[in-house]
Each structure stands twice: as C-alpha cells, then as structure tokens.
Coordinates of C-alpha atoms in Angstrom, one line a residue:
M1 CA 87.9 71.9 90.1
Q2 CA 91.6 71.3 90.5
H3 CA 93.4 74.2 87.9
D4 CA 97.0 73.7 86.9
K5 CA 98.9 76.5 88.7
V6 CA 101.9 78.9 88.1
L7 CA 103.8 80.3 91.2
I8 CA 105.3 84.0 91.2
L9 CA 108.2 84.6 93.4
D10 CA 107.5 88.4 94.5
F11 CA 111.4 90.0 94.6
G12 CA 109.5 93.3 95.0
S13 CA 109.0 94.7 91.5
Q14 CA 106.3 96.7 90.7
Y15 CA 105.4 94.3 87.8
T16 CA 105.3 91.4 89.8
Q17 CA 101.4 91.6 89.8
L18 CA 101.6 92.3 85.9
I19 CA 103.3 88.8 85.6
A20 CA 100.1 87.3 87.1
R21 CA 97.7 89.5 85.0
R22 CA 99.8 88.0 82.0
V23 CA 99.4 84.7 83.3
R24 CA 95.9 84.8 83.8
E25 CA 95.3 86.3 80.4
L26 CA 96.4 82.7 79.4
N27 CA 93.5 81.4 81.1
I28 CA 96.2 79.9 83.6
Y29 CA 95.7 80.2 87.3
S30 CA 98.5 82.0 89.0
E31 CA 99.8 82.7 92.5
I32 CA 102.2 85.1 94.0
H33 CA 104.3 84.5 96.8
P34 CA 107.2 86.6 98.8
Y35 CA 110.7 85.0 97.5
N36 CA 111.6 84.1 100.7
K37 CA 108.1 82.1 101.8
I38 CA 107.9 79.2 99.0
P39 CA 105.0 77.2 99.6
D40 CA 105.6 73.8 101.3
Q41 CA 103.5 72.2 98.6
I42 CA 106.2 73.4 95.6
G43 CA 104.7 70.2 93.9
S44 CA 101.6 71.6 93.3
F45 CA 102.4 74.2 90.9
K46 CA 103.0 73.3 87.3
A47 CA 106.0 76.5 86.8
V48 CA 107.5 79.1 88.7
I49 CA 108.4 82.6 87.3
L50 CA 110.8 84.8 89.1
S51 CA 109.7 88.6 89.2
G52 CA 112.4 91.6 88.6
S53 CA 113.4 93.7 92.3
P54 CA 114.6 97.0 93.0
Y55 CA 117.9 95.1 94.4
S56 CA 120.8 94.0 92.9
V57 CA 122.4 90.8 93.0
K58 CA 125.9 92.6 93.4
G59 CA 124.3 94.3 96.8
E60 CA 124.1 93.3 100.5
E61 CA 121.1 93.6 100.3
A62 CA 120.6 91.0 97.5
L63 CA 117.4 88.5 97.8
H64 CA 118.0 85.0 98.1
P65 CA 115.6 82.2 97.2
D66 CA 116.1 78.6 98.4
L67 CA 115.3 77.1 95.0
S68 CA 116.6 73.5 95.6
K69 CA 112.8 72.1 95.4
I70 CA 112.8 74.0 92.1
R71 CA 115.7 74.1 90.0
G72 CA 115.8 71.2 87.5
H73 CA 112.0 69.7 89.0
I74 CA 109.8 72.3 87.7
P75 CA 110.0 74.6 84.5
L76 CA 111.4 77.6 85.6
M77 CA 112.2 81.4 84.2
G78 CA 113.6 84.3 85.3
V79 CA 112.4 87.8 84.9
C80 CA 115.2 90.4 85.1
Y81 CA 116.7 90.2 88.5
G82 CA 115.3 86.5 88.4
A83 CA 117.5 86.1 85.6
Q84 CA 120.1 87.6 86.8
Y85 CA 120.0 85.7 90.0
L86 CA 120.1 82.4 88.1
S87 CA 123.0 83.4 86.2
H88 CA 125.1 85.4 88.8
F89 CA 124.8 82.6 91.9
S90 CA 125.5 79.5 88.9
G91 CA 128.5 80.3 87.6
G92 CA 127.6 83.1 85.9
H93 CA 128.6 86.9 86.1
V94 CA 126.5 90.3 86.6
A95 CA 127.9 93.4 86.2
P96 CA 126.4 97.4 86.5
S97 CA 125.3 98.7 83.1
N98 CA 127.4 101.4 81.7
T99 CA 124.5 103.0 81.6
R100 CA 121.0 102.3 82.8
E101 CA 119.1 99.9 80.5
Y102 CA 115.5 101.3 80.8
G103 CA 112.9 101.5 77.6
R104 CA 112.3 100.0 74.6
A105 CA 114.6 97.6 72.3
R106 CA 114.7 95.1 69.7
L107 CA 115.4 91.2 70.2
T108 CA 118.0 90.0 67.7
G109 CA 120.2 86.7 67.0
I110 CA 116.6 84.9 68.5
V111 CA 117.4 81.0 68.3
N112 CA 114.4 80.1 66.0
H113 CA 114.4 76.4 67.0
E114 CA 113.6 76.9 70.3
I115 CA 110.2 76.2 71.6
F116 CA 111.1 79.3 74.0
F117 CA 110.7 81.8 70.9
K118 CA 108.2 80.2 68.9
G119 CA 106.4 82.5 66.5
I120 CA 108.6 85.6 67.6
S121 CA 111.1 87.1 65.1
D122 CA 114.2 89.2 64.9
G123 CA 113.1 92.8 65.4
S124 CA 110.4 92.1 68.2
Q125 CA 109.8 94.9 70.6
V126 CA 111.0 94.2 74.4
W127 CA 111.0 96.4 77.6
M128 CA 114.2 97.1 79.4
S129 CA 114.3 98.0 83.2
H130 CA 117.6 97.1 84.9
G131 CA 120.5 98.7 86.1
D132 CA 122.8 95.5 86.0
T133 CA 123.3 93.4 82.8
I134 CA 124.8 89.8 82.6
Q135 CA 127.8 89.8 81.2
K136 CA 128.6 85.5 81.6
L137 CA 126.1 82.9 81.3
P138 CA 125.4 80.4 84.1
D139 CA 127.0 76.9 84.1
N140 CA 125.5 75.3 81.1
G141 CA 124.0 78.1 80.0
V142 CA 123.0 79.0 76.1
R143 CA 122.2 82.2 74.5
L144 CA 118.8 82.4 72.8
A145 CA 118.4 86.0 72.0
S146 CA 120.7 89.5 72.3
T147 CA 119.7 93.2 71.8
H148 CA 121.6 96.1 70.7
D149 CA 123.3 97.0 73.9
V150 CA 122.5 93.5 76.0
E151 CA 124.4 90.5 74.6
N152 CA 122.4 87.8 76.9
A153 CA 118.9 89.1 76.7
A154 CA 117.7 85.6 76.9
F155 CA 118.8 82.2 78.0
K156 CA 118.5 78.8 79.0
I157 CA 120.1 76.0 81.1
T158 CA 121.0 72.8 78.8
G159 CA 119.4 69.8 80.7
E160 CA 116.6 72.0 82.9
K161 CA 113.6 73.7 81.6
T162 CA 114.9 76.6 83.4
Y163 CA 115.1 79.8 81.5
G164 CA 116.4 83.9 82.1
I165 CA 115.4 86.7 80.2
Q166 CA 116.4 90.4 81.0
F167 CA 113.5 92.0 79.5
H168 CA 109.7 92.2 81.1
P169 CA 107.3 90.1 78.8
E170 CA 104.6 91.1 81.4
V171 CA 104.2 94.9 79.9
Y172 CA 102.5 95.5 77.2
H173 CA 105.6 97.5 75.6
T174 CA 106.9 93.8 75.1
T175 CA 105.0 93.2 72.1
D176 CA 105.3 89.3 72.1
G177 CA 105.5 89.1 75.9
K178 CA 102.2 87.0 75.5
Q179 CA 103.3 84.7 72.8
L180 CA 106.5 84.0 75.3
L181 CA 104.3 83.2 78.1
H182 CA 102.4 80.9 76.2
N183 CA 105.5 79.2 75.1
F184 CA 106.9 78.9 78.3
L185 CA 103.7 77.9 80.3
I186 CA 101.5 75.9 77.8
D187 CA 104.3 74.4 75.4
I188 CA 107.1 73.5 77.7
A189 CA 105.5 73.2 80.8
G190 CA 102.5 71.7 79.5
I191 CA 100.0 73.7 81.8
H192 CA 96.3 73.3 80.9
P193 CA 94.7 76.6 80.4
D194 CA 91.1 76.2 81.9
W195 CA 90.8 79.0 84.5
T196 CA 88.1 81.3 83.0
P197 CA 85.9 83.5 83.6
D198 CA 83.0 81.3 83.7
S199 CA 85.1 79.2 86.4
F200 CA 85.8 81.9 88.5
V201 CA 82.6 82.9 89.4
E202 CA 81.3 79.2 89.9
E203 CA 84.1 78.6 92.2
T204 CA 83.7 82.1 94.0
V205 CA 80.1 82.1 94.7
D206 CA 80.6 78.6 96.0
D207 CA 83.6 79.9 98.4
L208 CA 81.2 82.9 99.3
K209 CA 78.7 80.6 100.2
E210 CA 80.7 78.3 102.3
K211 CA 82.3 81.2 104.1
L212 CA 79.5 83.1 104.6
K213 CA 76.9 80.8 105.4
N214 CA 73.4 82.5 106.5
D215 CA 75.3 85.8 107.7
R216 CA 74.7 89.1 106.5
V217 CA 76.9 91.6 104.4
V218 CA 77.2 95.2 104.0
L219 CA 78.6 96.4 100.6
G220 CA 79.4 99.6 99.8
L221 CA 78.3 100.6 96.3
S222 CA 80.3 103.6 94.3
G223 CA 78.7 103.1 90.9
G224 CA 81.9 101.6 89.3
V225 CA 82.7 98.4 87.9
D226 CA 84.6 97.0 91.0
S227 CA 81.8 97.5 93.9
T228 CA 78.8 96.5 91.1
V229 CA 80.5 92.9 90.2
A230 CA 81.7 92.1 93.7
G231 CA 77.6 93.0 94.7
V232 CA 76.4 90.5 91.8
L233 CA 79.0 87.9 92.9
L234 CA 77.6 88.2 96.5
N235 CA 74.2 88.6 95.7
K236 CA 74.3 85.6 93.4
A237 CA 75.9 83.6 96.6
I238 CA 73.6 84.7 99.8
G239 CA 70.7 86.9 97.9
K240 CA 68.6 88.5 100.5
N241 CA 71.6 88.6 102.9
L242 CA 73.3 91.2 101.1
Y243 CA 72.6 94.8 101.9
C244 CA 74.2 97.4 99.6
I245 CA 74.7 101.0 100.6
F246 CA 75.7 103.7 98.2
V247 CA 77.3 107.2 100.2
N248 CA 77.5 110.1 98.9
N249 CA 81.0 111.6 100.0
G250 CA 80.7 114.8 98.5
L251 CA 83.4 114.0 96.0
L252 CA 81.2 112.2 93.5
R253 CA 80.7 113.4 89.7
K254 CA 78.3 116.1 89.0
N255 CA 74.8 114.4 89.8
E256 CA 76.5 111.3 90.3
F257 CA 74.5 110.2 93.7
E258 CA 70.9 110.4 91.7
T259 CA 72.2 108.6 88.6
V260 CA 74.1 105.7 90.4
L261 CA 70.9 105.2 92.6
E262 CA 69.2 104.8 89.6
Q263 CA 71.4 102.7 87.5
Y264 CA 71.0 100.3 90.2
E265 CA 66.9 99.9 90.0
G266 CA 65.8 96.7 88.3
M267 CA 69.6 94.6 89.4
G268 CA 67.8 92.7 91.9
L269 CA 70.1 94.6 94.5
N270 CA 69.2 96.0 97.8
V271 CA 70.5 99.4 97.5
K272 CA 70.2 102.4 100.2
G273 CA 71.5 105.5 99.4
V274 CA 73.3 107.5 102.2
D275 CA 74.1 111.4 101.8
A276 CA 77.3 111.9 104.0
S277 CA 78.8 114.8 102.0
A278 CA 78.5 117.2 104.9
R279 CA 80.3 114.8 107.1
F280 CA 83.1 114.1 104.7
L281 CA 83.8 117.6 103.6
D282 CA 83.8 119.0 107.4
A283 CA 86.5 116.0 108.1
L284 CA 88.4 117.2 105.6
K285 CA 88.4 121.1 106.2
G286 CA 92.2 122.4 106.0
I287 CA 93.8 119.1 105.2
S288 CA 96.1 119.0 102.0
D289 CA 98.2 116.2 102.3
P290 CA 97.2 113.3 99.9
E291 CA 97.7 110.6 101.9
E292 CA 96.2 112.4 105.1
K293 CA 93.1 113.2 102.7
R294 CA 93.0 109.2 101.8
K295 CA 93.0 108.4 105.4
V296 CA 90.7 110.6 106.6
I297 CA 88.0 109.8 103.5
G298 CA 88.6 106.2 104.5
R299 CA 87.9 106.6 108.3
A300 CA 84.8 108.5 107.2
F301 CA 83.5 105.4 105.3
I302 CA 84.3 103.1 107.8
E303 CA 82.4 105.4 110.7
V304 CA 79.5 106.1 107.7
F305 CA 79.3 101.9 107.2
D306 CA 79.3 101.4 111.1
D307 CA 76.4 103.7 111.5
E308 CA 74.5 101.8 108.7
A309 CA 75.4 98.7 110.0
H310 CA 73.9 99.5 113.3
H311 CA 70.5 99.5 111.1
I312 CA 70.9 95.9 110.2
E313 CA 70.1 93.2 112.8
N314 CA 73.1 90.9 113.1
V315 CA 75.4 92.0 110.2
Q316 CA 78.7 90.2 110.5
W317 CA 80.7 91.3 107.5
L318 CA 82.1 94.4 105.4
A319 CA 82.3 93.4 101.9
Q320 CA 84.5 95.5 99.4
G321 CA 85.2 95.8 95.8
T322 CA 88.9 95.8 96.4
I323 CA 91.1 94.5 93.3
Y324 CA 94.7 93.9 93.0
P325 CA 96.4 97.3 91.5
D326 CA 94.5 98.8 95.1
V327 CA 96.5 96.1 97.2
I328 CA 99.9 96.2 95.4
E329 CA 100.1 100.0 95.6
S330 CA 99.1 100.0 99.2
V331 CA 101.3 97.3 100.6
S332 CA 102.9 94.0 99.2
A333 CA 99.7 91.8 98.8
T334 CA 101.7 88.9 99.9
G335 CA 104.0 90.2 102.5
G336 CA 107.0 90.5 99.9
P337 CA 108.9 93.6 99.5
S338 CA 107.3 95.8 97.0
A339 CA 107.3 98.9 97.8
T340 CA 104.2 101.3 99.0
I341 CA 103.0 103.5 96.2
K342 CA 100.2 105.0 98.0
S343 CA 97.7 104.0 100.3
H344 CA 94.1 103.2 99.3
H345 CA 90.9 103.8 101.2
N346 CA 89.4 100.5 101.3
V347 CA 93.0 98.5 102.2
G348 CA 94.3 97.5 105.5
G349 CA 91.2 96.5 107.6
L350 CA 89.1 97.9 110.1
P351 CA 89.0 99.5 113.3
D352 CA 88.5 97.8 116.5
F353 CA 85.3 99.3 117.3
M354 CA 83.5 98.1 114.2
K355 CA 82.8 94.6 114.8
L356 CA 82.7 93.6 110.9
T357 CA 85.2 90.8 108.9
I358 CA 86.2 92.1 105.6
V359 CA 85.4 89.7 102.6
E360 CA 87.0 90.9 98.9
P361 CA 85.7 88.5 96.3
L362 CA 87.7 90.6 93.7
K363 CA 91.2 91.1 95.7
S364 CA 93.0 88.6 93.2
L365 CA 91.5 90.2 89.9
F366 CA 93.0 93.3 88.0
K367 CA 90.5 95.5 86.0
D368 CA 90.0 94.2 83.0
E369 CA 89.6 90.6 84.4
V370 CA 86.6 92.0 86.6
R371 CA 85.1 93.2 83.6
R372 CA 85.5 89.4 81.9
V373 CA 84.0 88.4 85.0
G374 CA 81.3 91.1 84.9
N375 CA 80.4 90.2 81.4
S376 CA 79.9 86.5 82.3
L377 CA 77.7 87.8 85.4
G378 CA 75.4 89.2 82.5
I379 CA 75.8 92.4 83.7
D380 CA 75.0 95.9 81.3
P381 CA 78.3 96.2 78.8
Q382 CA 77.7 100.0 79.6
L383 CA 78.3 99.7 83.0
L384 CA 81.3 97.4 82.6
G385 CA 82.8 100.1 80.2
R386 CA 82.5 102.8 82.7
H387 CA 86.2 104.5 83.5
P388 CA 87.5 103.8 86.5
F389 CA 87.0 106.2 89.2
P390 CA 89.0 106.4 92.3
G391 CA 87.5 105.6 95.9
P392 CA 88.5 109.1 97.3
G393 CA 86.6 110.6 94.3
L394 CA 87.5 114.2 93.6
G395 CA 89.5 114.3 96.9
I396 CA 92.5 113.2 95.3
R397 CA 91.8 115.3 92.3
I398 CA 91.8 118.4 93.9
L399 CA 95.4 119.1 95.1
G400 CA 95.4 120.9 98.0
D401 CA 92.8 121.8 100.6
L402 CA 88.8 120.6 100.1
T403 CA 86.4 123.2 100.0
A404 CA 82.9 122.7 98.8
E405 CA 83.5 125.9 96.2
K406 CA 86.3 123.9 94.5
V407 CA 84.4 120.4 94.5
R408 CA 81.9 122.5 92.6
I409 CA 84.4 123.9 90.2
L410 CA 85.8 120.6 89.6
Q411 CA 82.6 118.9 89.2
E412 CA 81.5 121.3 86.4
V413 CA 84.8 120.7 84.7
D414 CA 84.5 117.1 84.9
A415 CA 81.4 116.8 83.2
I416 CA 82.1 118.9 80.2
F417 CA 85.2 116.8 79.8
I418 CA 83.8 113.5 80.2
N419 CA 80.3 114.5 78.5
G420 CA 82.9 115.8 75.9
L421 CA 84.3 112.7 75.3
R422 CA 81.1 110.6 74.8
E423 CA 79.8 113.1 72.4
W424 CA 83.0 112.6 70.1
N425 CA 82.6 108.8 70.6
L426 CA 86.2 109.1 72.0
Y427 CA 85.0 107.7 75.7
D428 CA 85.5 104.0 75.1
K429 CA 88.6 104.3 73.4
I430 CA 90.2 105.7 76.8
W431 CA 91.0 103.8 79.9
Q432 CA 90.4 106.3 82.2
A433 CA 89.9 110.0 82.1
G434 CA 89.3 113.1 84.6
A435 CA 90.4 116.7 85.4
M436 CA 92.6 117.8 88.3
L437 CA 92.0 121.1 90.1
L438 CA 95.4 122.6 90.7
P439 CA 96.5 124.8 94.0
V440 CA 97.4 127.6 91.7
N441 CA 96.1 130.8 90.2
S442 CA 97.0 132.1 87.1
V443 CA 96.6 135.3 84.8
G444 CA 93.5 135.6 82.1
V445 CA 92.1 138.1 80.2
M446 CA 88.3 138.0 79.7
G447 CA 86.1 141.2 78.3
D448 CA 89.5 143.2 78.3
E449 CA 89.4 142.6 82.3
R450 CA 92.1 141.1 84.2
T451 CA 91.4 137.8 86.0
Y452 CA 93.4 135.6 88.6
E453 CA 91.7 132.2 88.6
K454 CA 92.2 128.4 89.0
C455 CA 94.0 126.1 86.4
V456 CA 92.7 122.5 86.0
A457 CA 94.5 119.4 84.4
L458 CA 92.8 117.4 82.0
R459 CA 94.0 113.7 81.8
A460 CA 93.1 110.6 79.7
V461 CA 95.4 107.4 79.7
E462 CA 95.2 104.4 77.9
S463 CA 95.8 101.1 79.5
T464 CA 94.8 97.3 80.5
D465 CA 95.3 97.3 83.9
G466 CA 96.1 100.6 85.8
M467 CA 99.5 99.3 86.3
T468 CA 101.5 101.0 83.3
A469 CA 99.7 103.4 81.4
D470 CA 100.2 106.0 78.4
W471 CA 98.8 109.2 77.8
V472 CA 96.2 109.4 75.0
D473 CA 97.1 111.9 72.1
L474 CA 93.4 113.4 71.8
P475 CA 92.7 115.3 69.1
H476 CA 93.9 119.0 69.0
E477 CA 90.5 120.2 67.7
F478 CA 88.7 118.3 70.8
L479 CA 91.1 119.6 73.4
Q480 CA 90.0 123.6 71.7
K481 CA 86.7 122.9 72.1
I482 CA 86.9 121.2 75.7
S483 CA 89.5 123.9 76.9
N484 CA 86.9 127.0 75.2
D485 CA 83.8 125.3 76.9
I486 CA 85.4 124.9 80.7
I487 CA 87.1 128.5 80.6
N488 CA 83.9 130.4 79.2
K489 CA 81.0 127.9 81.5
V490 CA 82.9 127.0 84.8
K491 CA 83.0 130.2 86.8
G492 CA 86.5 130.2 88.6
V493 CA 88.8 128.8 86.0
N494 CA 90.9 130.7 83.5
R495 CA 93.4 128.2 82.5
V496 CA 93.3 124.3 81.1
V497 CA 96.2 122.3 80.4
Y498 CA 96.2 118.9 79.4
D499 CA 98.8 115.9 81.2
I500 CA 100.9 114.1 78.8
S501 CA 103.1 112.0 81.5
S502 CA 102.7 108.3 81.4
K503 CA 102.5 105.8 84.3
P504 CA 105.9 105.2 85.0
P505 CA 107.3 107.7 86.0
A506 CA 103.8 109.3 86.8
T507 CA 100.9 108.0 88.4
I508 CA 97.3 108.2 86.6
E509 CA 95.9 110.1 89.3
W510 CA 97.7 113.2 90.5
E511 CA 97.7 112.3 94.1

C-alpha cells in the first residue's frame, strides 16, 4: 500500500525525531533525511518540514539546504532554525535575541481566518528554544502570530504553501502542536492519514518475509516492550525459524530472570534462558566510566549471543528491539548533524568475528508507537504497560564501579520502590521509574549508633516518548514510606533522595 509521505529535513536538532513522532500520531508516514541529502524522488513527498538546529543562520557554519525543488512546489513548514532560514535567506532579517528565548510562551495576535491556526486561540502555550529571533519577515511574508517576546512567532509566504514558526510544535509543552500539524499536513497539504499500527504490522511482516525468507534468526529478549513486540512480529513472519534468547547479565531487577522466562510461556515463542551474570560482572570489574560500561556490556552481549548462535545450525541474522530514541541518542539516524548524547549497547553494528546480519523491525518507532503495534498484535496489555528498562540494566543505575554487593543493594531498593508504586496504584501513571545507587557514603544514625552507608536516588518521570520528560510529583506520604522501608530493610543504605530534574536538561537515566 502506498502512503502519503512527509519529508523531515534534519538540521541537527535533538527534537527532529519528535517531529516524526508527532506526524505519525496523525497516522501519517514520515521519513527523516539530512538537510543536505534530499531524496531524488522529492515529488513522492506531500509535505516537507525543516527541523530546528543547534546552529545559527547568522554563523559561518550555517546549514544550507537546496530548496529549489521544494519552495513553491510542495507545502513547506520551517520550525525554529527552519523558519529563520526561510526568513534570513529570502529577504528577511534574523538577529541574536537579547536573551535566550527558552521555555513556555503564549501566542498572541493569531490570524484566526488562517487554516494554519484553525482551532487554536490566543493564549495557547508554545515552547521556545532559540538564541536568534526573526526581526524582519522574508519577502512576501505575512505575520500570523506573536508572543510577548517574539514579534514574528509564525508567518506564511504569500503565493506559496510555505510557513515558518519560531516555536516547537513537536514537544508536548506546546499544547496545540498536534492541532497545528494537523492543519498543515491534512488541511493544507491534503495528506490522507492512513498509516496505522495495523498497516505497520502488515507491511513489516511482509517485508520481513521477503528479507529473511527461510533464514534462521536469533533474537535477544529482555522481557521489555521493545524486544517482545519485535519477537512477536518476527514470529508472525518466520515462525519456527526464530530462536529467542533471554540473557541474565547480572544487572536485572530482583528475580527478573525467572519471572521473565515465565512471562513468555504460552506466547508461542521459542525462548532459551542463559545465565551469564558472572561473565558480565567479571568484565565490568573496576570500570566506572559510563560510556565504557555501556561498551563492555554491549561487547559481552555480543559474545554471549555469538556463543549461543553457534548452537543454532545455519543461523544468519541477529534481531534486536532497537527503537528510534536509541538510535538518535547514539548517532544521527540518517547521518545528519544531530549531536550524540550517549551510546546504546544495541546500536552500532556487529564485530567482524560475528557472522550475522542485524535486523531491527522497530528501529523507526518511538516507544508509544511500539506499544500501539503490540496492542495490534494482541500482546497482553500488562506486558505492554511495563516501564522502559535500559538495556545495560542496573549497570548504568549504579554510578561508579560495579560489584555484586552494589547490585544486590540496588535490586533490593528498586524492588521496594517499584512494588510500592504498584501497591499505591501509581505505577501506570508513570512512564518510567527506577533507583540509582550513588557513589557516595553519608553519615547516619541507627539505634543510637553512627552509620556511614550508601545514598540512593529515586526517579520517576512522565513522558510520551522518552525524548522529553518531566519529573513526577509523587505523594509525600508515599515517598516517606518508601524511604523508611528502604532504610529499614536494605542493609547498606542510610539515605534516600528524590530526583526532581526534567529532560532536558537532564537525561532520564543518570548515566
């Protein structure tokens, strides 16, 4: 089935993938390409969106796309840097702001008769994130909206279906961002919203059948949403040729190895459990740098899978549950200029000694999309509702070097926290939660005796995609009880703190 497509040109913004996600929420297929690698078949796209960027259109390093086949031919919208580019290089004027315009703002002076702002009224909250501002509109530019600090917050080009906005409609802080994208893509560009979870399943299964044919595939299951959905998709495509392996890396949650294996019983997947905890902990001895820990864990996973793959005759593929946030935080998904935040153990290819080819059926999806696909596949809603858990597990929630004793402490703490969230009916209201073991000791008093033990940090965030997140204001009574339970029941901990930082500027995990 041919779907109407949206092209998103990446200028290096960490929000670029969020644009794709918002577009897909409208059941519209989107592709991201670097700003300087516009597809030859540009006519196959029904609309184009220019992303934001860490660069300035005023700088020598300004990124220059060739828009000659787009401007005036295909509906076009510039976001932040994209809007400044459309202005600065088309007769307008962009200058540095007196102060960095970052955070919430309110739209004013909306031109209500414009389809672009249909259903959006003055006072609508938007999210700003830029150091430059548009002082003069481009040739034939018409202002559509302002904010208190930004006169030209939105504009259009007369005679074209070309629009520019200084704010970011893709982040959930912009309350009417989805409506604005609907107005542009469906009402102005005339796109048919027919890219759905059901269509993704059907097309992905067909593609997997074509790509894998009768080859055998080994998949690492983690018990989480991503690998489970990947496994069910692959099982639907190749059945008995899929061999699933669940590895205990010694960094799982308390009792997780046993419970996950039980979880997969009855799902029709061929699963083998491998306890490699000693191997991982030995490889991690003395290593405290978070990037090095991720790399060591990644290498150990590869080695374990290579060992297990040798027990499967003629296996040719390694399947992974990689999703979009993994890719964009490790390296730009399409070779664009997006900055690297951190590496992921399941991103970056395989070593030469491992003669397998990677297949990643979910690498274009965000977490919420994976859950919708899982629902379409009939996977248990309780499993789909599980909080994300990092591939390196507790290895990146124990700051500093790793030991079996530190893992034990954090497993106990995490179990008290997560079980408490469930008991208080808070678990399903949170996107992700976990505990961090800090590399510091603090003085405490227990039974009139001085203690000098570990400090742990609890973290709970609300999000829809993992690219941005706000900390959750958990009830004080809950935090008080959990803190008391942890200090009283977990030997080695005498202090509990709660993390109230959002992403950005912090990340969800501490490493």
